[in-house]
Each structure stands twice: as structure tokens, then as C-alpha cells.
C-alpha positions as MATLAB code, in Angstrom:
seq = 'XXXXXXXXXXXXXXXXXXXXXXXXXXXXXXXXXXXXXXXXXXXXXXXXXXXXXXXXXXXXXXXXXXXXXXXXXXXXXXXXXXXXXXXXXXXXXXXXXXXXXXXXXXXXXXXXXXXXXXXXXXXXXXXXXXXXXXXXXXXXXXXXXXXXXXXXXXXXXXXXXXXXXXXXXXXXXXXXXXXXXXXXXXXXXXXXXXXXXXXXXXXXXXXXXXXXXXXXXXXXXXXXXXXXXXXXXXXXXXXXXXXXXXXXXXXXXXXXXXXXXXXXXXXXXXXXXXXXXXXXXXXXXXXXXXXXXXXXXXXXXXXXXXXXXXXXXXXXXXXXXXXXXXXXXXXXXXXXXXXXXXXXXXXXXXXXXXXXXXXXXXXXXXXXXXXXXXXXXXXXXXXXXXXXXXXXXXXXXXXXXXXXXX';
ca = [
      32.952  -29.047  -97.893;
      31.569  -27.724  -94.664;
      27.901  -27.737  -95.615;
      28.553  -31.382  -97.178;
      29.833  -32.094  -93.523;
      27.136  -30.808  -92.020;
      24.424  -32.540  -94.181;
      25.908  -35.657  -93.568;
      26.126  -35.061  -89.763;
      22.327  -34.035  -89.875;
      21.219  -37.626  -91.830;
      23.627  -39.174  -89.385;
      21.995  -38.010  -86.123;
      18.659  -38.794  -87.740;
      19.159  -42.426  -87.743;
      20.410  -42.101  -84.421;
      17.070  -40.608  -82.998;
      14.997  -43.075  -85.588;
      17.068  -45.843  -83.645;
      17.188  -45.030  -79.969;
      13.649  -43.636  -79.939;
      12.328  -47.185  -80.514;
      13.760  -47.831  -76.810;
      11.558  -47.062  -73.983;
      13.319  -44.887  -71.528;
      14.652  -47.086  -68.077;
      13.172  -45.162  -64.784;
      14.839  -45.767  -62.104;
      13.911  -45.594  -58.196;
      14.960  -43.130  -55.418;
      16.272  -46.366  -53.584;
      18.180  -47.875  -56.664;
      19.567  -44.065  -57.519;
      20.371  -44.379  -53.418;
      21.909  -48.011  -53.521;
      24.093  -47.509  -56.408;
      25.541  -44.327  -54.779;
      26.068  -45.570  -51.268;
      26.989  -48.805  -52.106;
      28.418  -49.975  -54.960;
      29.310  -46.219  -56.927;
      31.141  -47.240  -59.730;
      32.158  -44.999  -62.013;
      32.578  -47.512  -65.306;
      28.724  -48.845  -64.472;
      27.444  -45.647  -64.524;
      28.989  -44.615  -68.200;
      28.048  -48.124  -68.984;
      24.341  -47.418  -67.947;
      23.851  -43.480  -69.207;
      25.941  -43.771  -72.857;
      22.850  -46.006  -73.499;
      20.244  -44.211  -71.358;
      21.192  -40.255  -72.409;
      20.213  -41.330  -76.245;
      17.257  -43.085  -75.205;
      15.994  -40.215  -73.546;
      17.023  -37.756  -75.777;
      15.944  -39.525  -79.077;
      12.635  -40.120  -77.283;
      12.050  -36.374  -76.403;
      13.803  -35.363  -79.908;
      10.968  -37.215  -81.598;
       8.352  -35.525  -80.516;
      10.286  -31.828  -81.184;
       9.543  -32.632  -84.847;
       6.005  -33.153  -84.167;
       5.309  -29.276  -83.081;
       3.888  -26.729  -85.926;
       6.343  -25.792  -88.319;
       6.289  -22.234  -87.979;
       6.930  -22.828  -84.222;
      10.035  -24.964  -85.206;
      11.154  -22.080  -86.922;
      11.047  -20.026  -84.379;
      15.078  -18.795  -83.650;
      14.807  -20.090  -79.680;
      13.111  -23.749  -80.396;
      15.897  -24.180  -83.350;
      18.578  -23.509  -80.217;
      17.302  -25.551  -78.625;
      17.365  -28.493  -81.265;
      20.423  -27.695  -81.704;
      21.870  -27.919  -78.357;
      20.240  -32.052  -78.534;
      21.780  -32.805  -81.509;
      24.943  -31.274  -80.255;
      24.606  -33.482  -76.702;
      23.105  -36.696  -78.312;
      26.251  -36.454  -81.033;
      28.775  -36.121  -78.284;
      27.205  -38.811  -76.133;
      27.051  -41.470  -79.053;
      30.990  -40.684  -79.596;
      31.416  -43.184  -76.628;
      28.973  -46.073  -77.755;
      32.020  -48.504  -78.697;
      34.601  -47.147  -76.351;
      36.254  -49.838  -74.087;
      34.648  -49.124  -70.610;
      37.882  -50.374  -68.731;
      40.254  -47.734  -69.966;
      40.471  -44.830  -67.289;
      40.525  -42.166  -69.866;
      37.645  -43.107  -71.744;
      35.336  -42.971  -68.414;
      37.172  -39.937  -67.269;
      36.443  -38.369  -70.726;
      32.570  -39.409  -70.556;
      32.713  -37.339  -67.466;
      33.828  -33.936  -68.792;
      31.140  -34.373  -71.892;
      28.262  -35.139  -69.310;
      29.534  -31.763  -67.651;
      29.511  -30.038  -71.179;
      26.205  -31.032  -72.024;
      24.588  -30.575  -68.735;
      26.547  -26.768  -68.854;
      24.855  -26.501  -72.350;
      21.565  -26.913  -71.513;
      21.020  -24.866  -68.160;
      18.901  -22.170  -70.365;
      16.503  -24.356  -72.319;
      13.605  -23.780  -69.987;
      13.908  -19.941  -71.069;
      14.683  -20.196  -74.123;
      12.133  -23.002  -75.306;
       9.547  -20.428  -73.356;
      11.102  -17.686  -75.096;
      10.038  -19.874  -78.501;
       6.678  -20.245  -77.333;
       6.320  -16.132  -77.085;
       8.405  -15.569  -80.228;
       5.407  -17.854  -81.892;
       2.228  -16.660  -80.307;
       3.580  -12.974  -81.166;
       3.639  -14.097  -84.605;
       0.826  -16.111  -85.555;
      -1.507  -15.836  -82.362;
      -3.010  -19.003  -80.837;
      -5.438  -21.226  -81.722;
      -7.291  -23.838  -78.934;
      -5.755  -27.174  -80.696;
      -2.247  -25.266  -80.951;
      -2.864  -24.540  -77.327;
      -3.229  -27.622  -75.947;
      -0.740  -29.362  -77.870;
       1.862  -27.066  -76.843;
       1.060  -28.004  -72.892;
       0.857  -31.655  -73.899;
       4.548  -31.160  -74.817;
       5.972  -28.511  -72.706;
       4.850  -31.090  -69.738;
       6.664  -34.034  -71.229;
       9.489  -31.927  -72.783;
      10.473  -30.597  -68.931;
       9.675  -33.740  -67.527;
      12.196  -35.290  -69.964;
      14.693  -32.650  -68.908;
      14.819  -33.270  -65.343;
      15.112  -36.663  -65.450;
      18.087  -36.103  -67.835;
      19.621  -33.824  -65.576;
      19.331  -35.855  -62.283;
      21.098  -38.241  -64.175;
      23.903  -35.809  -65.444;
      23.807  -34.202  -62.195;
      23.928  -37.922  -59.881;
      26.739  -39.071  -62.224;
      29.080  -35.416  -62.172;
      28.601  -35.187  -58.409;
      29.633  -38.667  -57.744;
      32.641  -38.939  -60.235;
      33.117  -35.941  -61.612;
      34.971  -34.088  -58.787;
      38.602  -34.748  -56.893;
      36.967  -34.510  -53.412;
      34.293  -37.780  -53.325;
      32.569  -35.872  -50.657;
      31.196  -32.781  -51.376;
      31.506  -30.759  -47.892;
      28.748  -28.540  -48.059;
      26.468  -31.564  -47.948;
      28.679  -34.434  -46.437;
      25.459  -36.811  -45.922;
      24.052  -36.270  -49.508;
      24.517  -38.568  -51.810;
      24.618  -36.994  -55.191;
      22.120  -34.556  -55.047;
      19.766  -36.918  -53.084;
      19.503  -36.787  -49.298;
      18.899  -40.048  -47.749;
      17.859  -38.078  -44.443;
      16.205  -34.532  -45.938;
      15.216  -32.627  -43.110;
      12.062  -31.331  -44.822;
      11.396  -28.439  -42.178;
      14.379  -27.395  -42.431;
      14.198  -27.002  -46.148;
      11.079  -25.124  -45.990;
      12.115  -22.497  -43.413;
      15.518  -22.016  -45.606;
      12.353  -21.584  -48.809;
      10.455  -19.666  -46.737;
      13.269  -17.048  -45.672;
      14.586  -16.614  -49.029;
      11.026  -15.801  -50.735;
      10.528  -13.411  -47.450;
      13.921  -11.243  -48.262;
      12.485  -11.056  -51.891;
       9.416   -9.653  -50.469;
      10.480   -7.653  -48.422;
      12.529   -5.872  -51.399;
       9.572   -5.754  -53.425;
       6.619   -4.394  -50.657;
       8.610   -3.301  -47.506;
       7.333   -5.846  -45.526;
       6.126   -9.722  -45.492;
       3.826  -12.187  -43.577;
       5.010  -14.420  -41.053;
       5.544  -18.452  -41.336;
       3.709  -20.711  -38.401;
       5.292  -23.982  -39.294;
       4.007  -27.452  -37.935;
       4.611  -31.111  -38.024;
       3.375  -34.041  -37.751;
       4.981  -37.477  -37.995;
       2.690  -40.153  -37.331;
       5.690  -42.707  -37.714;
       7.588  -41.514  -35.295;
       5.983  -39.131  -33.251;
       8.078  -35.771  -31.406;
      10.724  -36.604  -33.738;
      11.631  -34.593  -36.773;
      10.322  -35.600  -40.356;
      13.299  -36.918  -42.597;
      12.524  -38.344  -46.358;
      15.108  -39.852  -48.874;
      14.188  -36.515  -51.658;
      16.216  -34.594  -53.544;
      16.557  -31.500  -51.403;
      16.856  -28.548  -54.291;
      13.441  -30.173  -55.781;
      11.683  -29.884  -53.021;
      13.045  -26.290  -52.514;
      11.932  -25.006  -55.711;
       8.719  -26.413  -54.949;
       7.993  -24.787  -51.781;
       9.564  -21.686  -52.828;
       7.327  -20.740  -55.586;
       4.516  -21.360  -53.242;
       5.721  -19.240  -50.578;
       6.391  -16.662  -53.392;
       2.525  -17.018  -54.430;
       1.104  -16.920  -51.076;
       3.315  -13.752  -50.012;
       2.211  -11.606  -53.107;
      -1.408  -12.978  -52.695;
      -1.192  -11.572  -48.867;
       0.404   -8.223  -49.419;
      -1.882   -7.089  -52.676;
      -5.082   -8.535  -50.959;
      -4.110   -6.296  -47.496;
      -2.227   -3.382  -49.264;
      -0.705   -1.032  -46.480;
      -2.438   -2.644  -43.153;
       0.288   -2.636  -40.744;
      -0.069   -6.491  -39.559;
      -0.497   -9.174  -42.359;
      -2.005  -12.476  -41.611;
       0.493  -15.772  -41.206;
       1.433  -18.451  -44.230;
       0.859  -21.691  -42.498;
       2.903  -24.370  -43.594;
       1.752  -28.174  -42.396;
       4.340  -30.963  -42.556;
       3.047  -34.840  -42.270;
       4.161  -37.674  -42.743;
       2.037  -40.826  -42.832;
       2.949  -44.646  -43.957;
       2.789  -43.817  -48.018;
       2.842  -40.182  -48.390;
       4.411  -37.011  -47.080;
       2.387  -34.340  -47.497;
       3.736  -30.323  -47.315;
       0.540  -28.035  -46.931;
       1.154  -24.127  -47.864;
      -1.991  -21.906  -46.885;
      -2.593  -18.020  -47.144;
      -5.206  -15.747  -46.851;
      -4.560  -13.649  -49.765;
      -8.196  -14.045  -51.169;
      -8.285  -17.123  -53.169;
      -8.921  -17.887  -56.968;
     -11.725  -18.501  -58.515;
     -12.392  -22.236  -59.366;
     -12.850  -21.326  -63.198;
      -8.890  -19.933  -62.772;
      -7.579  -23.176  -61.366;
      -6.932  -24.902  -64.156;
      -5.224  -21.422  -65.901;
      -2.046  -21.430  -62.970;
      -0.807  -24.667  -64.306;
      -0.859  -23.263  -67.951;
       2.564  -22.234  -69.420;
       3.124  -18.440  -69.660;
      -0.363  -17.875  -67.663;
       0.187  -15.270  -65.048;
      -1.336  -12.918  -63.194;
       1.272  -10.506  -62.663;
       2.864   -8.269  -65.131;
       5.672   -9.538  -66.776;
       8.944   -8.608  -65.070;
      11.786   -6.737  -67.287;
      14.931   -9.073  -67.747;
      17.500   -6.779  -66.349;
      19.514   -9.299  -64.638;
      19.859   -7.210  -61.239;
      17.080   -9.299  -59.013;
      14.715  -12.240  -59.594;
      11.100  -11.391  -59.649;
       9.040  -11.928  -56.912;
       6.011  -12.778  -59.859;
       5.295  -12.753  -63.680;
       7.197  -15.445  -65.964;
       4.141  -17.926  -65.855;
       5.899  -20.795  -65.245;
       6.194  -21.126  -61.705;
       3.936  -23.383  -61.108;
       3.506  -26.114  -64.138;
       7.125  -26.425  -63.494;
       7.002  -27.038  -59.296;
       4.539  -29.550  -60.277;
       6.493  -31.694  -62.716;
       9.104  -31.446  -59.906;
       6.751  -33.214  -57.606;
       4.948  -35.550  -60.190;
       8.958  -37.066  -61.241;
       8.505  -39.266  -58.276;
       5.057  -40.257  -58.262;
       3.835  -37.159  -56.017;
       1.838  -34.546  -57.114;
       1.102  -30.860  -56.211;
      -2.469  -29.419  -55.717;
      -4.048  -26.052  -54.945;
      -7.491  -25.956  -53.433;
      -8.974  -22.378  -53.340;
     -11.605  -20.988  -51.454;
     -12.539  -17.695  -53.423;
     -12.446  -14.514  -51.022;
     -10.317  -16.482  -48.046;
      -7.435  -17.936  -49.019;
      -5.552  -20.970  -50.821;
      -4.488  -24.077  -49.652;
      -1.404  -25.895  -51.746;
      -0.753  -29.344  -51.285;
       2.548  -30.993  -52.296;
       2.807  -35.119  -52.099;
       5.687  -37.247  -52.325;
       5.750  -40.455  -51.622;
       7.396  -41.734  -48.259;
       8.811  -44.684  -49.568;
      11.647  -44.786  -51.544;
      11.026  -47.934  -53.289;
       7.944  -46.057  -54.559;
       9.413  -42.784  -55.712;
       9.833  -44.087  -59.491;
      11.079  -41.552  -62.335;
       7.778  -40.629  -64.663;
       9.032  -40.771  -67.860;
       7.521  -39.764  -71.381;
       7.919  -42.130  -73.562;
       7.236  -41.624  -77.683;
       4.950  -43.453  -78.863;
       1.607  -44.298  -81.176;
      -0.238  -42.623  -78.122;
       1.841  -39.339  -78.166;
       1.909  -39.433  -81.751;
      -1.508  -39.398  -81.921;
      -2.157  -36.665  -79.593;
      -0.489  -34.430  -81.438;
      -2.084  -35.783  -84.908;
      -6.072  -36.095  -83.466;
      -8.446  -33.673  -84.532;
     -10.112  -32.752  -81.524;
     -13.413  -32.550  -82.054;
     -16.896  -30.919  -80.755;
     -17.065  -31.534  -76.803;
     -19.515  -34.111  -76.224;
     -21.270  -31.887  -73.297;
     -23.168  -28.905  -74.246;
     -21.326  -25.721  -73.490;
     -23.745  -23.259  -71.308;
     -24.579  -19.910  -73.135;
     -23.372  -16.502  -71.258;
     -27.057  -15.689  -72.079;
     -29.859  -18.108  -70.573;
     -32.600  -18.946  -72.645;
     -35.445  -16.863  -72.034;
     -37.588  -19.365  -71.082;
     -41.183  -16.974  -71.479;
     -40.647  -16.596  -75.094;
     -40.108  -20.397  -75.740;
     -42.509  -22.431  -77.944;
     -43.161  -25.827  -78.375;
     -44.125  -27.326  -82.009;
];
């Protein structure tokens, strides 16, 4: 009876995704996400909005699961992690017909949205502990490769966009206190009035105490601004503080470990400059070292998943790693591509590198980037890609005095 149950349950669900993958996903601005929380926060539009929306963007993301290699399917993390979906799109469709006006059926919406957002704090790890499991196993191939960043991108886009909206909705409604005291002025986890320096120094001290545990010492932070708005007064953006924390975190974390390994036991180390400005469209952090730089031909490598160039860390659970999970960086700059930003890292090979984050000032123009399935992502993953279309140069130059003509 149990595995009839569970059959049925699976054929079920499958419909569901079939059905709400045919919507497009809704992205929503930092002003509207500010305007509905300020203003009008109402807890029965906000079920009424996100027992549609949570499907949507599950089934869409969902779809494209089944598109990856089988044998990485069957991988025991990626099957989790399926299963932690299903689980959430399930409970979520529970409340499709419920009558939005009754008190207990909003207040019950609340406590799954908790649940599922409980459920999936671990599937970045454990969909990048599937990736391992699989290239342990079989190896990699280019086309595997690159279809495997195609979707990790869009699969951890999807999930932060899910979880600001789990996490806007629970910190708005699901909580006695309205106002949450450690951040009285934040509205959900957005900040109408983030103090962006103040968020970097709080980055910058927190990656200096882990490197200072790791090489006994750590470089100093010169930290300037420049607000071409409003000129000798501080730089304030509507952002959602933690994002931009993790951001500049990670970079402090690479430009610290650049500095120390490049200098080794020299008594002084040379400053991380951070620049902070903040123009009519965009607001732009700048991170720079002198830890040496990459090479250009390495650029591309720092954004790939599970690319890094420190030794993987033990998981011991005692202290996070100053370096060596790989994923750093592809995920800081998802973080800053959600809103139509972007992050950047321009290297100068035996100096230093310079790493750029951009967000848009405006809050009308910081829109959700969604993925959305469709023919176009289905094809990606189905295309044969074929021969490059420009020649590839040999590691051996022709020798040019034993060439003949016919």
C-alpha cells in the first residue's frame, strides 16, 4: 500500500511540475518588494501571491533537474535534493484552494514556508557534493562540463530568489514581534537605507579574524567613498544587507590569502583598498590587493564551480575555511547579478587584482533575474556543440623553415 501511495504521489507531482512550469516565473523589483512591506504588508496578499509563485518557480527549476545526465541524477546528493522539491512543491500546492480569509489557513502557510525554507538551507552543499560524487565516478567530459555550469548558475539563481521570497514573507508575518530589533529599520531582510561602508568594514573584520587564525597576521583595509549624489555624506542603497556581505566577504577572503602567500613572513603586508561610489545608475564597491594577480587565461576558471586554487579544506565542523570549496565566487556573483548588477575581477598578473561589484542605485531598476524553462534552455542542454569556428593555436608553432608550398 505504501509504495502504491508513493507511485501515485510521484505521477501526481509530475503533472504539477508539467503544469506550473508552463508559467513564466513573476520578478519582482527592490521597490515593489519595498512598497509592499512598508506600506501595505498584508499577510493574506502575500500567501495569495507566493502559493502561486513558489510552484512556478520550483516547477520551472524542477524541469530542468530532469534534463542533467542520468548517472548524475543518480548520484545519492542530487536525488536529496529532488527530493527535498518535491517534498516543498507538495506541501505548497496543499494550499492552492484554501480560503485566503480564514486566519488559520494563512497562519498555517506560514509555518510550511518556514519548513521548507528550514529544509533546504544545505542544498548548495549537497547539490556540490553531487557534482563531486559524479566526476569521482565517471570523470568529466567538456560538453558535461559546461552543461553542468549552465545549470548550477540558473539552479542557485533559482534558489535565491526562492528564498528572498520565503525569507521577505517569514520575517514579515511569521514572527510575534512585527519588528525585528536587531534591525528595526529593515524591512524584511531589505534595508531601505544600507549603510554600505558600514557593511564592508563589518566583511572586512570578520574575514581579518579568520586570517589572522589561519597566518598570524593580516593586511590592513584603507576604505574610501565617494558619493557623487550627495557629496561628504555617507553612501546609503535600498540592498539586501546579508547579500552584499557575502559578496564582499569572499573578496576580502581572496585578497587576504592572495597577500599573505604572495609576501610569506615579511613583517608589514601591503593594504586591501576598498573604493565605494555611488553615481546616478550604479553603485560600484571596488576590492584591490597586491597579492600578485592571475593570469588572464585563469580568469574565466574562478567563476567555475568546484575550481580552486587552494587545497580542499577537511569538513570538521570546528572553523570555516579561510579558502578551498570552489564556490566562492560563482556564487558572490549570482548574488550581485539577482538585481541586475554584476561582479568583475580585472587582474594584472604579478601586481595585484582589482574586483568590481555593481548594483544598481535605483531601486526601480534592481529587478529579480530569473531562469525561466524554456525551448532555449532545453536546447542548451540538448545541442551538440560542435567544432569552434576559430582555429585553436598549437602549443607547438609551425616551423615555418621547413614549410613548402605545392
Amino acid at each position: 500500500m505504501r509504495i502504491l501511495r508513493f507511485l501515485r504521489s510521484s505521477v501526481s507531482t509530475g503533472k504539477d511540475i508539467d503544469y506550473y512550469s508552463k508559467f513564466s516565473p513573476s520578478p519582482l523589483s527592490m521597490k515593489q518588494f519595498l512598497d509592499f512591506g512598508s506600506e501595505n504588508a498584508c499577510e493574506k496578499t502575500s500567501f495569495t501571491f507566493l502559493r502561486h509563485e513558489l510552484p512556478v518557480r520550483l516547477a520551472n527549476i524542477m524541469k530542468e533537474i530532469n534534463l542533467l545526465p542520468d548517472n548524475l541524477l543518480m548520484t545519492p546528493s542530487v536525488r536529496l535534493v529532488q527530493g527535498w522539491y518535491m517534498q516543498s512543491l507538495q506541501e505548497i500546492l496543499t494550499f492552492k484552494d484554501k480560503n485566503a480569509d480564514d486566519e488559520k489557513v494563512t497562519y498555517d502557510f506560514t509555518d510550511a514556508v518556514i519548513k521548507v525554507r528550514n529544509r533546504h538551507n544545505d542544498v548548495i552543499p549537497t547539490m556540490a557534493q553531487g557534482v563531486v560524487e559524479y566526476k569521482e565516478t565517471y570523470g568529466t567530459d567538456p560538453v558535461v562540463s559546461q552543461n553542468v555550469q549552465y545549470f548550477l548558475d540558473r539552479f542557485y539563481m533559482s534558489r535565491i530568489s526562492i528564498r528572498m521570497l520565503l525569507n521577505q514573507h517569514t520575517l514579515l508575518f511569521g514572527g510575534k514581534v512585527k519588528v525585528n530589533p536587531a534591525h528595526p529599520k529593515q524591512i524584511g531582510s531589505i534595508d531601505p537605507h544600507c549603510r554600505v561602508s558600514e557593511v564592508i568594514r563589518d566583511a572586512y573584520e570578520n574575514a581579518r579574524n579568520l586570517c589572522d587564525r589561519y597566518y598570524m597576521n593580516s593586511p590592513e583595509l584603507v576604505l574610501e567613498e565617494f558619493n557623487v549624489k550627495e557629496k561628504d555624506k555617507p553612501i546609503t542603497v535600498v540592498y539586501v544587507p546579508s547579500h552584499l556581505y557575502h559578496m564582499v566577504f569572499e573578496l576580502f577572503k581572496n585578497a587576504m590569502r592572495a597577500t599573505m602567500e604572495l609576501y610569506g613572513d615579511a613583517m608589514d603586508y601591503p593594504a586591501v583598498h576598498a573604493q565605494v561610489a555611488l553615481g546616478t545608475e550604479d553603485l560600484t564597491v571596488k576590492v584591490c590587493d597586491r597579492g600578485g594577480g592571475v593570469p588572464l587565461r585563469k580568469i574565466d576558471r574562478l567563476f567555475t564551480y568546484t575550481y580552486s586554487t587552494a587545497p580542499r579544506p577537511s569538513i570538521d565542523g570546528r572553523a570555516a575555511p579561510l579558502a578551498g570549496y570552489g564556490y566562492g565566487l560563482p556564487i558572490s556573483r549570482l548574488y550581485a547579478r539577482y538585481f541586475q548588477g554584476d561582479l568583475k575581477l580585472y587582474s594584472l598578473e604579478g601586481y595585484g587584482t582589482d574586483a568590481v561589484i555593481y548594483i544598481r542605485a535605483l531601486s526601480t531598476e534592481s529587478i529579480e533575474r530569473l531562469p525561466v524553462y524554456n525551448k532555449s534552455a532545453w536546447k542548451h542542454y540538448k545541442t551538440i556543440h560542435e567544432a569552434d569556428d576559430w582555429c585553436i593555436p598549437s602549443k607547438e608553432p609551425k616551423d615555418m623553415t621547413t614549410f613548402r608550398s605545392f
